[in-house]
């Protein structure tokens, strides 16, 4: 390998004409990049703040409705098992997020990790999909608040006229002023500062948690008083079988989405290496415990087949003579929605700012207020667009599009963990302004290397076993002894570093292909049996082979020096990330066709923006890639402050 190169490594960054732009990878944040970046966010968040953000973004009002629908249609009394299985599946993704968040604590979350580990093209798609997720998600949540607020004030039409929903028959539009106003209020809180907005979200989350604790304690009392009649059903604990329970687990899995918001606040955490993994783990654990306890109580109060699918918790208390409990439950639902709304809008400005930092979006989104240290332009743009959607559009039909961004991000984070462990980037992009320092260092290194080998530095390059510096794919003649040594090392079962990286890179790619083949064939029942079994067998074989290969070969030693080393380490690699990829790809494949059509349109718009703007303004457009080992020396020789 040459000492200095100007393109990325073969296998993940070969020069394929214009396609090389898609696989160029940026450098993980370090002292060099931090000092040159004047758009830093305030480091204000501690573990309690991160837990408030994580729990508030995860527990939405859906749990107050979801328990009834899933119990009636899928699980029966086994609803608790559904939440447990879904929680374990979510913990797989959470472990991957925790490792990357502690290693790469910068704004952008999954977009940032994908850019560092996979490449610019995939990172752009992930970031673009997340923009859709948070915009649609925030608008959908906002439109769900006004009906619940109306219930608190006495009924469907009890809100003041200027806040109540109005229908315009000529345009066939149902406007929601209350939803738009709430989005703007939340946007205002976010502009005040991350600490203030986290405090507000913490208050709303606390009220919601107290409402759920009321359901658990009061419902437990009623259950012991009535003898838990809901579990005394003739159909048993699994009325829909194990398949029904697994289908219910897939449904309630989406109730755990939100812990990734903690990762998006990485740049604002005081001690990200310690606090981010703890914040993610504790928030997910709290949510899982609350979900399971609520489901135990509600399923025990009322037989699953008698549950009200729209208001299961309120109706369960009403059937036991506690009609007044509906008000407490409604307050919990309203505060849950408000907290989720804040969690939906909070990550969006960070992603816009991160993409603008990398040159993929206009610098308008990069501005950070000097006093609040908040990306004001990004926050205001997010709030205005979300409020317009919440005011004019019934976004419930678009809610499925939210899942695509989340699952795509979860998948790429798991892939990034595999890449980080086995083929971490070993080249660093340096700006074109360092070209002179790079050239002088190259000449000095050439001279030193030739003098060490006892050769004449003035001798023209091209000698045996001496690659041309700065060039790739240069033919190198080696002695017979070196060839015999390479052959003996291969037959002895050891791999040199270059071959190990190639094998690991191709294996990770084949694992992704195998996961897609297996889940696609298993989910499409209209395939003939022969085609289904063939595709499932081939996909399963690729997954199993990939697992065995990655288990047998060594992980890259450079992973210990990557990013902010010393933080959380994801366990059971490669098994855990591969399982995470399989689960998330399965859920992606099983989304509705209409959802994929809408998302495809959005992604095509993103592709056009990237082609005509992003790739032309990327900060890596003229970057010079050099091996990591030489970066510090080049910066020192350039006189840059470390």
Coordinates of C-alpha atoms in Angstrom, one line a residue:
X1 CA 0.0 0.0 0.0
X2 CA 1.3 3.5 -0.8
X3 CA 1.9 5.9 2.0
X4 CA -0.4 8.6 0.6
X5 CA -3.4 8.1 -1.7
X6 CA -6.0 10.3 -3.2
X7 CA -9.0 7.9 -3.3
X8 CA -10.5 5.5 -1.0
X9 CA -9.6 1.9 -0.5
X10 CA -10.4 -0.8 -2.9
X11 CA -13.5 -2.7 -1.8
X12 CA -15.3 0.3 -0.4
X13 CA -14.1 3.3 -2.3
X14 CA -12.6 2.4 -5.7
X15 CA -12.8 5.0 -8.4
X16 CA -15.7 4.0 -10.6
X17 CA -16.2 7.3 -12.4
X18 CA -18.9 9.3 -10.9
X19 CA -19.9 6.4 -8.6
X20 CA -16.9 7.1 -6.3
X21 CA -18.8 10.0 -4.9
X22 CA -21.3 7.6 -3.4
X23 CA -18.7 5.7 -1.4
X24 CA -16.5 8.5 -0.1
X25 CA -16.4 8.6 3.6
X26 CA -15.8 11.4 6.0
X27 CA -13.6 11.5 9.0
X28 CA -14.8 10.9 12.5
X29 CA -14.7 14.1 14.6
X30 CA -11.3 14.8 16.0
X31 CA -9.2 17.6 17.3
X32 CA -8.5 18.8 13.7
X33 CA -12.1 19.0 12.7
X34 CA -13.4 20.4 16.0
X35 CA -11.1 23.4 16.0
X36 CA -12.0 24.4 12.5
X37 CA -15.7 24.2 13.1
X38 CA -17.4 27.3 14.6
X39 CA -20.9 25.8 14.6
X40 CA -20.8 23.9 17.9
X41 CA -23.9 23.2 20.0
X42 CA -24.2 23.7 23.8
X43 CA -23.1 20.8 25.9
X44 CA -25.8 20.9 28.5
X45 CA -27.4 17.5 28.8
X46 CA -26.8 15.0 31.6
X47 CA -28.1 11.5 32.1
X48 CA -31.5 12.7 33.6
X49 CA -32.0 15.0 30.6
X50 CA -31.2 12.2 28.2
X51 CA -33.6 9.8 30.0
X52 CA -36.4 12.4 29.8
X53 CA -35.7 12.9 26.1
X54 CA -35.6 9.2 25.4
X55 CA -38.7 8.2 27.5
X56 CA -40.7 11.2 26.3
X57 CA -39.9 10.5 22.6
X58 CA -40.7 6.8 22.9
X59 CA -43.9 6.6 25.0
X60 CA -46.6 8.2 22.9
X61 CA -50.4 8.0 23.2
X62 CA -50.3 4.9 21.0
X63 CA -49.9 2.7 24.1
X64 CA -53.2 3.9 25.4
X65 CA -54.8 2.5 22.2
X66 CA -52.4 -0.2 21.0
X67 CA -53.0 -2.6 23.9
X68 CA -56.6 -3.1 22.9
X69 CA -56.1 -3.6 19.2
X70 CA -53.1 -6.0 19.5
X71 CA -54.8 -8.1 22.3
X72 CA -58.0 -8.5 20.3
X73 CA -56.4 -9.3 17.0
X74 CA -53.1 -11.0 17.7
X75 CA -52.0 -11.9 21.2
X76 CA -54.9 -12.3 23.6
X77 CA -53.6 -12.5 27.2
X78 CA -50.0 -12.9 25.9
X79 CA -49.8 -9.2 25.2
X80 CA -47.1 -8.9 27.8
X81 CA -44.9 -11.3 25.9
X82 CA -45.4 -9.2 22.7
X83 CA -44.0 -6.2 24.5
X84 CA -41.1 -8.3 25.9
X85 CA -40.1 -9.7 22.5
X86 CA -40.4 -6.3 20.8
X87 CA -38.4 -4.8 23.6
X88 CA -35.6 -7.3 23.1
X89 CA -35.6 -6.7 19.4
X90 CA -35.4 -2.9 20.0
X91 CA -32.5 -3.5 22.5
X92 CA -30.5 -5.0 19.6
X93 CA -30.7 -1.7 17.7
X94 CA -30.2 0.2 20.9
X95 CA -26.9 -1.6 21.6
X96 CA -25.6 -0.7 18.1
X97 CA -26.7 2.9 18.6
X98 CA -25.0 3.0 22.0
X99 CA -21.6 2.0 20.6
X100 CA -21.6 4.4 17.7
X101 CA -23.0 7.3 19.8
X102 CA -20.2 6.9 22.3
X103 CA -17.5 6.6 19.5
X104 CA -18.9 9.3 17.2
X105 CA -20.7 11.9 19.4
X106 CA -21.7 14.4 16.8
X107 CA -25.0 15.7 15.4
X108 CA -26.7 13.6 12.8
X109 CA -27.2 10.3 14.5
X110 CA -27.6 7.5 11.9
X111 CA -26.8 9.9 9.0
X112 CA -23.5 10.7 10.7
X113 CA -22.6 7.1 11.4
X114 CA -23.5 6.0 7.8
X115 CA -21.3 8.8 6.4
X116 CA -18.3 7.7 8.4
X117 CA -18.7 3.9 8.0
X118 CA -20.6 3.3 4.7
X119 CA -20.4 6.3 2.4
X120 CA -21.9 9.5 1.2
X121 CA -24.6 8.0 -1.0
X122 CA -26.1 5.8 1.7
X123 CA -25.7 8.5 4.3
X124 CA -27.7 11.0 2.1
X125 CA -30.6 8.5 1.7
X126 CA -30.6 7.8 5.4
X127 CA -30.6 11.5 6.3
X128 CA -33.3 12.3 3.6
X129 CA -35.5 9.5 4.9
X130 CA -35.1 10.7 8.5
X131 CA -36.1 14.2 7.4
X132 CA -39.3 12.7 6.1
X133 CA -39.8 10.7 9.3
X134 CA -39.5 13.5 11.7
X135 CA -41.6 16.0 9.6
X136 CA -44.5 13.6 9.0
X137 CA -44.2 12.1 12.5
X138 CA -44.4 15.5 14.2
X139 CA -47.3 16.6 12.1
X140 CA -49.2 13.4 12.7
X141 CA -48.6 13.6 16.5
X142 CA -49.8 17.3 16.5
X143 CA -53.1 16.5 14.8
X144 CA -53.7 13.8 17.4
X145 CA -53.5 16.2 20.3
X146 CA -56.6 18.4 19.6
X147 CA -59.2 15.6 19.9
X148 CA -57.7 14.5 23.3
X149 CA -57.7 18.1 24.5
X150 CA -61.3 18.4 23.5
X151 CA -62.2 15.4 25.7
X152 CA -60.6 17.1 28.7
X153 CA -62.9 20.2 28.1
X154 CA -66.1 18.2 27.9
X155 CA -66.4 16.7 24.4
X156 CA -65.5 16.7 20.7
X157 CA -66.6 20.3 20.0
X158 CA -65.6 21.9 23.3
X159 CA -62.5 23.7 22.2
X160 CA -62.6 27.4 21.5
X161 CA -63.6 28.2 17.9
X162 CA -60.2 29.6 17.0
X163 CA -58.6 26.3 18.0
X164 CA -61.3 23.8 16.9
X165 CA -61.0 21.9 13.7
X166 CA -62.9 23.4 10.8
X167 CA -64.0 21.7 7.6
X168 CA -64.0 23.5 4.2
X169 CA -66.3 21.5 2.0
X170 CA -65.3 23.3 -1.2
X171 CA -61.6 22.3 -0.7
X172 CA -62.4 19.1 1.2
X173 CA -59.9 20.1 3.8
X174 CA -60.1 19.7 7.6
X175 CA -57.8 22.4 9.1
X176 CA -56.5 22.0 12.6
X177 CA -55.4 25.4 14.1
X178 CA -54.7 23.8 17.5
X179 CA -52.2 21.3 16.0
X180 CA -50.4 24.1 14.1
X181 CA -50.2 26.3 17.2
X182 CA -48.8 23.5 19.3
X183 CA -46.0 22.8 16.7
X184 CA -45.1 26.5 16.8
X185 CA -45.0 26.6 20.6
X186 CA -42.8 23.5 20.7
X187 CA -40.5 25.1 18.1
X188 CA -40.3 28.2 20.3
X189 CA -39.2 26.0 23.3
X190 CA -36.6 24.4 21.1
X191 CA -35.2 27.7 20.1
X192 CA -34.7 28.7 23.8
X193 CA -32.0 26.2 24.2
X194 CA -31.5 22.4 24.5
X195 CA -31.5 22.5 28.3
X196 CA -34.8 24.4 28.5
X197 CA -36.5 22.2 25.9
X198 CA -35.3 19.1 27.7
X199 CA -36.7 20.4 30.9
X200 CA -40.1 21.1 29.3
X201 CA -40.1 17.6 27.8
X202 CA -39.1 16.1 31.1
X203 CA -42.1 17.7 32.8
X204 CA -44.5 16.4 30.2
X205 CA -42.9 13.0 30.4
X206 CA -43.2 13.0 34.2
X207 CA -47.0 13.7 34.0
X208 CA -47.4 10.9 31.4
X209 CA -45.4 8.4 33.6
X210 CA -47.5 9.3 36.6
X211 CA -50.6 8.6 34.6
X212 CA -49.2 5.2 33.6
X213 CA -48.3 4.4 37.2
X214 CA -51.8 5.3 38.2
X215 CA -53.1 2.7 35.6
X216 CA -50.7 0.1 37.0
X217 CA -51.4 0.7 40.7
X218 CA -55.1 1.3 40.5
X219 CA -55.5 -1.4 37.9
X220 CA -53.6 -3.9 40.0
X221 CA -55.8 -3.1 43.0
X222 CA -58.9 -3.8 40.9
X223 CA -57.3 -6.9 39.5
X224 CA -56.7 -8.4 42.9
X225 CA -60.2 -7.3 44.0
X226 CA -62.0 -9.0 41.0
X227 CA -59.7 -12.0 40.7
X228 CA -58.0 -11.1 37.3
X229 CA -61.0 -12.3 35.3
X230 CA -59.2 -11.4 32.0
X231 CA -56.8 -14.4 32.4
X232 CA -59.7 -16.9 33.1
X233 CA -60.6 -17.4 29.4
X234 CA -61.3 -20.8 27.8
X235 CA -58.9 -20.1 24.9
X236 CA -55.8 -20.1 27.1
X237 CA -52.9 -17.8 27.2
X238 CA -52.1 -18.0 23.5
X239 CA -55.5 -18.0 21.7
X240 CA -53.9 -17.0 18.4
X241 CA -50.9 -19.3 18.8
X242 CA -47.3 -18.4 18.7
X243 CA -47.7 -16.9 15.2
X244 CA -50.2 -14.4 16.5
X245 CA -48.0 -13.5 19.4
X246 CA -45.1 -12.8 17.0
X247 CA -47.4 -10.8 14.7
X248 CA -48.4 -8.7 17.8
X249 CA -44.7 -8.3 18.6
X250 CA -44.0 -6.8 15.2
X251 CA -46.9 -4.4 15.7
X252 CA -45.9 -3.2 19.1
X253 CA -42.2 -2.9 18.0
X254 CA -43.0 0.6 16.7
X255 CA -44.0 1.7 20.1
X256 CA -40.3 1.5 21.1
X257 CA -39.2 3.9 18.3
X258 CA -37.9 7.1 19.9
X259 CA -34.8 6.0 21.9
X260 CA -32.7 7.0 18.8
X261 CA -33.6 10.6 19.6
X262 CA -31.1 10.3 22.5
X263 CA -28.3 9.6 19.9
X264 CA -29.3 12.7 17.9
X265 CA -28.4 14.9 21.0
X266 CA -24.9 13.4 21.2
X267 CA -23.2 16.7 20.5
X268 CA -25.1 18.4 23.3
X269 CA -24.3 15.8 26.0
X270 CA -21.7 16.8 28.6
X271 CA -20.1 13.4 28.8
X272 CA -21.3 11.5 25.6
X273 CA -18.9 8.6 26.0
X274 CA -20.6 7.7 29.3
X275 CA -24.0 9.3 29.3
X276 CA -25.3 8.4 25.8
X277 CA -25.2 4.6 26.3
X278 CA -26.7 4.9 29.8
X279 CA -29.4 7.3 28.5
X280 CA -30.3 4.9 25.7
X281 CA -30.3 1.8 27.9
X282 CA -32.2 3.3 30.8
X283 CA -34.9 5.0 28.7
X284 CA -35.5 1.8 26.7
X285 CA -35.6 -0.2 29.9
X286 CA -38.1 2.2 31.6
X287 CA -40.4 2.1 28.5
X288 CA -40.3 -1.7 28.3
X289 CA -41.2 -2.1 32.0
X290 CA -44.0 0.4 31.8
X291 CA -45.4 -1.2 28.7
X292 CA -45.3 -4.7 30.2
X293 CA -46.9 -3.6 33.5
X294 CA -49.7 -1.7 31.8
X295 CA -50.4 -4.7 29.5
X296 CA -50.4 -7.1 32.5
X297 CA -53.0 -5.0 34.3
X298 CA -55.3 -4.2 31.4
X299 CA -55.5 -7.7 30.0
X300 CA -56.2 -9.0 33.5
X301 CA -59.1 -6.6 34.1
X302 CA -61.1 -7.4 30.9
X303 CA -61.1 -10.5 28.6
X304 CA -59.2 -9.7 25.5
X305 CA -62.2 -10.3 23.2
X306 CA -64.3 -7.7 25.2
X307 CA -61.7 -4.9 25.0
X308 CA -62.7 -1.6 23.4
X309 CA -60.2 -1.2 20.5
X310 CA -60.3 2.6 20.6
X311 CA -60.2 3.3 24.4
X312 CA -59.2 0.0 26.0
X313 CA -57.7 1.4 29.2
X314 CA -60.6 3.9 29.9
X315 CA -63.2 1.3 29.2
X316 CA -61.5 -1.3 31.4
X317 CA -61.7 1.1 34.4
X318 CA -65.2 2.1 33.5
X319 CA -66.4 -1.5 33.5
X320 CA -65.1 -1.7 37.1
X321 CA -66.9 1.4 38.2
X322 CA -64.1 4.0 37.8
X323 CA -65.4 6.2 35.1
X324 CA -63.5 9.2 36.5
X325 CA -60.2 7.5 35.7
X326 CA -60.8 8.4 32.1
X327 CA -59.8 12.0 32.9
X328 CA -56.4 10.9 34.3
X329 CA -55.8 8.6 31.3
X330 CA -56.7 11.4 28.9
X331 CA -54.2 13.8 30.7
X332 CA -51.6 11.1 30.3
X333 CA -52.4 10.7 26.6
X334 CA -52.2 14.5 26.0
X335 CA -48.9 14.9 27.8
X336 CA -47.6 11.8 26.0
X337 CA -48.4 13.4 22.7
X338 CA -46.8 16.7 23.6
X339 CA -43.7 15.0 24.7
X340 CA -43.6 12.9 21.6
X341 CA -44.1 16.0 19.5
X342 CA -41.0 17.6 21.1
X343 CA -39.1 14.3 20.5
X344 CA -40.2 14.3 16.8
X345 CA -39.0 17.9 16.1
X346 CA -35.9 17.9 18.3
X347 CA -33.7 15.7 16.1
X348 CA -34.6 17.3 12.8
X349 CA -32.6 20.5 13.1
X350 CA -29.5 18.5 14.1
X351 CA -29.8 16.3 11.0
X352 CA -30.2 19.4 8.8
X353 CA -27.3 21.1 10.4
X354 CA -25.1 18.0 10.1
X355 CA -25.9 17.7 6.4
X356 CA -25.2 21.4 5.9
X357 CA -21.9 21.0 7.7
X358 CA -20.9 18.3 5.1
X359 CA -22.0 20.6 2.2
X360 CA -24.9 18.4 1.2
X361 CA -27.5 21.0 2.0
X362 CA -27.2 24.9 1.8
X363 CA -25.3 26.7 4.6
X364 CA -28.5 28.4 5.6
X365 CA -29.2 25.4 7.9
X366 CA -25.8 25.7 9.5
X367 CA -26.3 28.9 11.5
X368 CA -26.1 28.4 15.3
X369 CA -27.3 31.2 17.6
X370 CA -24.4 32.5 19.7
X371 CA -26.5 32.9 22.9
X372 CA -28.6 29.7 22.9
X373 CA -26.3 27.6 20.8
X374 CA -29.2 26.2 18.9
X375 CA -29.4 25.8 15.1
X376 CA -32.1 28.4 14.8
X377 CA -32.6 28.4 11.0
X378 CA -32.9 24.6 11.0
X379 CA -35.3 24.6 14.0
X380 CA -37.5 27.3 12.5
X381 CA -37.6 25.7 9.1
X382 CA -38.6 22.4 10.7
X383 CA -41.3 23.9 12.8
X384 CA -42.8 26.0 10.0
X385 CA -43.0 23.1 7.6
X386 CA -44.4 20.7 10.3
X387 CA -47.0 23.3 11.4
X388 CA -48.2 23.9 7.8
X389 CA -48.6 20.1 7.3
X390 CA -50.4 19.8 10.7
X391 CA -52.8 22.7 9.8
X392 CA -53.8 21.6 6.3
X393 CA -53.2 17.9 5.8
X394 CA -54.7 14.8 7.3
X395 CA -51.3 13.0 7.6
X396 CA -52.7 9.8 9.1
X397 CA -52.5 8.2 5.7
X398 CA -48.8 9.1 5.5
X399 CA -48.0 7.8 9.0
X400 CA -46.6 4.6 7.6
X401 CA -43.9 6.6 5.9
X402 CA -42.5 7.4 9.4
X403 CA -41.5 3.7 9.8
X404 CA -39.3 3.6 6.7
X405 CA -36.9 6.3 7.9
X406 CA -36.6 4.6 11.4
X407 CA -36.1 1.1 10.1
X408 CA -33.7 2.2 7.4
X409 CA -31.7 4.0 10.1
X410 CA -31.7 1.0 12.4
X411 CA -30.5 -1.2 9.6
X412 CA -27.6 1.1 8.6
X413 CA -26.5 1.6 12.2
X414 CA -26.2 -2.2 12.5
X415 CA -24.2 -2.4 9.2
X416 CA -22.0 0.4 10.5
X417 CA -21.1 -1.5 13.6
X418 CA -20.0 -4.5 11.5
X419 CA -17.9 -2.2 9.2
X420 CA -16.4 -0.5 12.3
X421 CA -15.4 -3.8 13.8
X422 CA -14.0 -5.5 10.7
X423 CA -13.2 -2.9 8.1
X424 CA -13.0 0.5 9.8
X425 CA -11.9 3.4 7.6
X426 CA -8.1 3.5 7.5
X427 CA -7.9 6.6 5.3
X428 CA -8.7 10.1 6.3
X429 CA -9.9 12.9 4.0
X430 CA -7.9 16.0 4.2
X431 CA -8.8 19.4 2.7
X432 CA -7.2 20.5 -0.5
X433 CA -5.6 23.4 1.4
X434 CA -3.1 20.9 2.8
X435 CA -1.9 19.8 -0.6
X436 CA 1.5 21.5 -0.2
X437 CA 2.0 19.8 3.2
X438 CA 1.0 16.5 1.8
X439 CA 3.4 16.8 -1.1
X440 CA 6.3 17.7 1.1
X441 CA 5.6 14.9 3.5
X442 CA 5.3 12.5 0.6
X443 CA 8.8 13.5 -0.7
X444 CA 10.3 13.3 2.8
X445 CA 8.8 9.9 3.4
X446 CA 10.0 8.7 0.0
X447 CA 13.5 9.8 0.8
X448 CA 13.5 8.3 4.3
X449 CA 12.1 5.0 3.1
X450 CA 14.8 4.7 0.4
X451 CA 17.6 5.6 2.8
X452 CA 16.4 3.0 5.3
X453 CA 16.5 0.4 2.6
X454 CA 20.0 1.4 1.6
X455 CA 19.0 2.7 -1.7
X456 CA 19.8 5.9 -3.6
X457 CA 17.0 8.4 -3.0
X458 CA 17.8 10.0 -6.3
X459 CA 17.0 6.7 -8.1
X460 CA 13.9 6.8 -10.1
X461 CA 10.9 4.9 -8.6
X462 CA 9.9 1.6 -9.9
X463 CA 12.3 -0.6 -8.0
X464 CA 11.1 -4.1 -7.0
X465 CA 8.8 -4.2 -4.0
X466 CA 8.6 -0.4 -3.8
X467 CA 5.2 0.9 -4.7
X468 CA 4.9 4.4 -6.2
X469 CA 3.6 6.8 -3.5
X470 CA 0.3 8.3 -4.3
X471 CA -0.7 5.8 -6.9
X472 CA -3.0 2.8 -6.8
X473 CA -2.9 -0.5 -8.5
X474 CA 0.8 -0.3 -9.3
X475 CA 2.4 -3.5 -10.4
X476 CA 5.0 -4.6 -7.8
X477 CA 7.6 -7.3 -8.3
X478 CA 8.3 -9.4 -5.3
X479 CA 11.1 -11.9 -4.7
X480 CA 10.4 -15.6 -4.7
X481 CA 11.1 -15.7 -1.0
X482 CA 8.3 -13.2 -0.3
X483 CA 5.8 -15.1 -2.4
X484 CA 6.7 -18.4 -0.6
X485 CA 6.1 -16.6 2.7
X486 CA 2.7 -15.3 1.6
X487 CA 1.7 -18.8 0.5
X488 CA 2.8 -20.4 3.7
X489 CA 0.9 -17.8 5.8
X490 CA -2.3 -18.5 3.8
X491 CA -1.9 -22.3 4.1
X492 CA -1.3 -21.9 7.8
X493 CA -4.8 -20.3 8.2
X494 CA -3.7 -16.7 8.7
X495 CA -4.7 -13.8 6.6
X496 CA -2.7 -10.7 5.8
X497 CA -4.4 -7.5 6.6
X498 CA -5.4 -6.6 3.1
X499 CA -7.0 -10.0 2.4
X500 CA -8.7 -10.0 5.7
X501 CA -10.3 -6.6 5.0
X502 CA -11.4 -7.7 1.5
X503 CA -13.0 -10.9 2.9
X504 CA -14.8 -9.0 5.7
X505 CA -16.1 -6.3 3.4
X506 CA -17.6 -8.7 0.9
X507 CA -19.0 -10.8 3.7
X508 CA -20.8 -7.8 5.2
X509 CA -22.3 -7.0 1.8
X510 CA -23.4 -10.6 1.2
X511 CA -25.0 -10.7 4.7
X512 CA -27.2 -7.7 3.7
X513 CA -28.1 -9.4 0.4
X514 CA -29.0 -12.6 2.3
X515 CA -31.2 -10.8 4.8
X516 CA -33.1 -9.2 1.9
X517 CA -33.5 -12.5 0.0
X518 CA -34.7 -14.4 3.1
X519 CA -37.2 -11.8 4.3
X520 CA -38.5 -11.0 0.8
X521 CA -39.2 -14.6 0.0
X522 CA -40.6 -15.4 3.4
X523 CA -43.0 -12.4 3.2
X524 CA -44.4 -12.9 -0.3
X525 CA -46.8 -15.8 -0.2
X526 CA -47.7 -15.3 -3.9
X527 CA -44.4 -16.9 -4.9
X528 CA -44.5 -20.5 -5.9
X529 CA -43.3 -22.9 -3.2
X530 CA -40.2 -23.8 -5.3
X531 CA -39.1 -20.1 -5.7
X532 CA -39.9 -19.3 -2.1
X533 CA -37.9 -22.2 -0.7
X534 CA -35.0 -21.6 -3.1
X535 CA -34.7 -17.9 -2.2
X536 CA -35.2 -18.6 1.5
X537 CA -32.5 -21.3 1.4
X538 CA -30.1 -19.1 -0.5
X539 CA -30.7 -16.1 1.8
X540 CA -30.4 -18.2 4.9
X541 CA -27.1 -19.8 3.6
X542 CA -25.6 -16.4 2.9
X543 CA -26.6 -15.2 6.4
X544 CA -25.2 -18.3 8.1
X545 CA -22.0 -18.3 6.1
X546 CA -21.5 -14.6 6.8
X547 CA -22.0 -15.2 10.5
X548 CA -19.5 -18.1 10.5
X549 CA -16.9 -16.2 8.5
X550 CA -17.1 -13.0 10.6
X551 CA -16.9 -15.1 13.7
X552 CA -13.8 -16.9 12.5
X553 CA -11.8 -14.0 11.2
X554 CA -10.2 -11.4 13.5
X555 CA -11.7 -8.0 14.1
X556 CA -9.7 -5.0 13.1
X557 CA -7.3 -3.8 15.8
X558 CA -7.8 -0.2 14.6
X559 CA -11.3 -0.3 16.1
X560 CA -9.7 0.5 19.5
X561 CA -8.3 3.7 18.1
X562 CA -11.4 4.8 16.2
X563 CA -13.2 7.9 17.3
X564 CA -13.6 8.5 21.0
X565 CA -12.4 5.1 22.1
X566 CA -13.2 3.7 25.6
X567 CA -17.0 3.9 25.6
X568 CA -19.7 1.3 25.3
X569 CA -18.9 -1.8 23.3
X570 CA -21.7 -3.6 21.6
X571 CA -21.8 -7.3 22.8
X572 CA -22.1 -10.5 20.7
X573 CA -20.7 -9.1 17.5
X574 CA -21.3 -10.3 14.8
X575 CA -24.4 -12.1 15.9
X576 CA -26.2 -9.1 17.4
X577 CA -25.8 -6.7 14.5
X578 CA -26.8 -9.5 12.0
X579 CA -29.9 -10.2 14.0
X580 CA -30.7 -6.5 14.1
X581 CA -30.3 -6.3 10.3
X582 CA -32.6 -9.3 9.7
X583 CA -35.4 -8.0 12.0
X584 CA -35.4 -4.5 10.5
X585 CA -35.2 -5.7 6.9
X586 CA -38.2 -8.0 7.6
X587 CA -40.2 -5.1 9.0
X588 CA -39.3 -2.9 6.0
X589 CA -40.3 -5.6 3.6
X590 CA -43.7 -6.0 5.3
X591 CA -44.7 -2.4 5.0
X592 CA -47.6 -1.6 2.7
X593 CA -47.1 -1.2 -1.0
X594 CA -48.7 2.3 -0.9
X595 CA -46.2 3.3 1.8
X596 CA -43.3 2.2 -0.4
X597 CA -44.7 4.1 -3.4
X598 CA -44.9 7.3 -1.4
X599 CA -41.5 6.9 0.1
X600 CA -40.0 6.1 -3.3
X601 CA -41.2 9.4 -4.6
X602 CA -39.7 11.2 -1.7
X603 CA -36.4 9.4 -2.1
X604 CA -36.3 10.2 -5.9
X605 CA -36.7 13.8 -5.0
X606 CA -33.7 13.4 -2.6
X607 CA -31.7 11.7 -5.3
X608 CA -32.2 14.6 -7.7
X609 CA -31.2 17.1 -5.0
X610 CA -28.1 15.2 -4.3
X611 CA -27.2 14.9 -8.0
X612 CA -27.7 18.6 -8.7
X613 CA -26.6 20.1 -5.4
X614 CA -25.2 17.7 -2.8
X615 CA -22.4 16.0 -4.7
X616 CA -21.3 19.3 -6.2
X617 CA -21.0 21.1 -2.9
X618 CA -19.8 18.2 -0.7
X619 CA -17.0 19.0 1.7
X620 CA -15.3 15.9 0.4
X621 CA -15.4 17.0 -3.3
X622 CA -11.7 17.7 -3.5
X623 CA -10.6 15.8 -0.4
X624 CA -7.2 14.0 -0.4
X625 CA -7.3 10.7 1.3
X626 CA -4.3 9.7 3.4
X627 CA -3.6 6.8 5.8
X628 CA -4.6 7.6 9.3
X629 CA -1.1 6.9 10.6
X630 CA 0.2 10.0 8.8
X631 CA -2.5 12.5 9.6
X632 CA -1.0 14.0 12.7
X633 CA 2.4 14.4 11.1
X634 CA 0.8 16.2 8.1
X635 CA -1.1 18.6 10.3
X636 CA 2.0 19.3 12.4
X637 CA 4.1 20.0 9.2
X638 CA 1.4 22.3 8.0
X639 CA 1.5 24.4 11.2
X640 CA -2.1 23.7 12.0
X641 CA -3.0 23.9 15.7
X642 CA -3.9 20.5 17.2

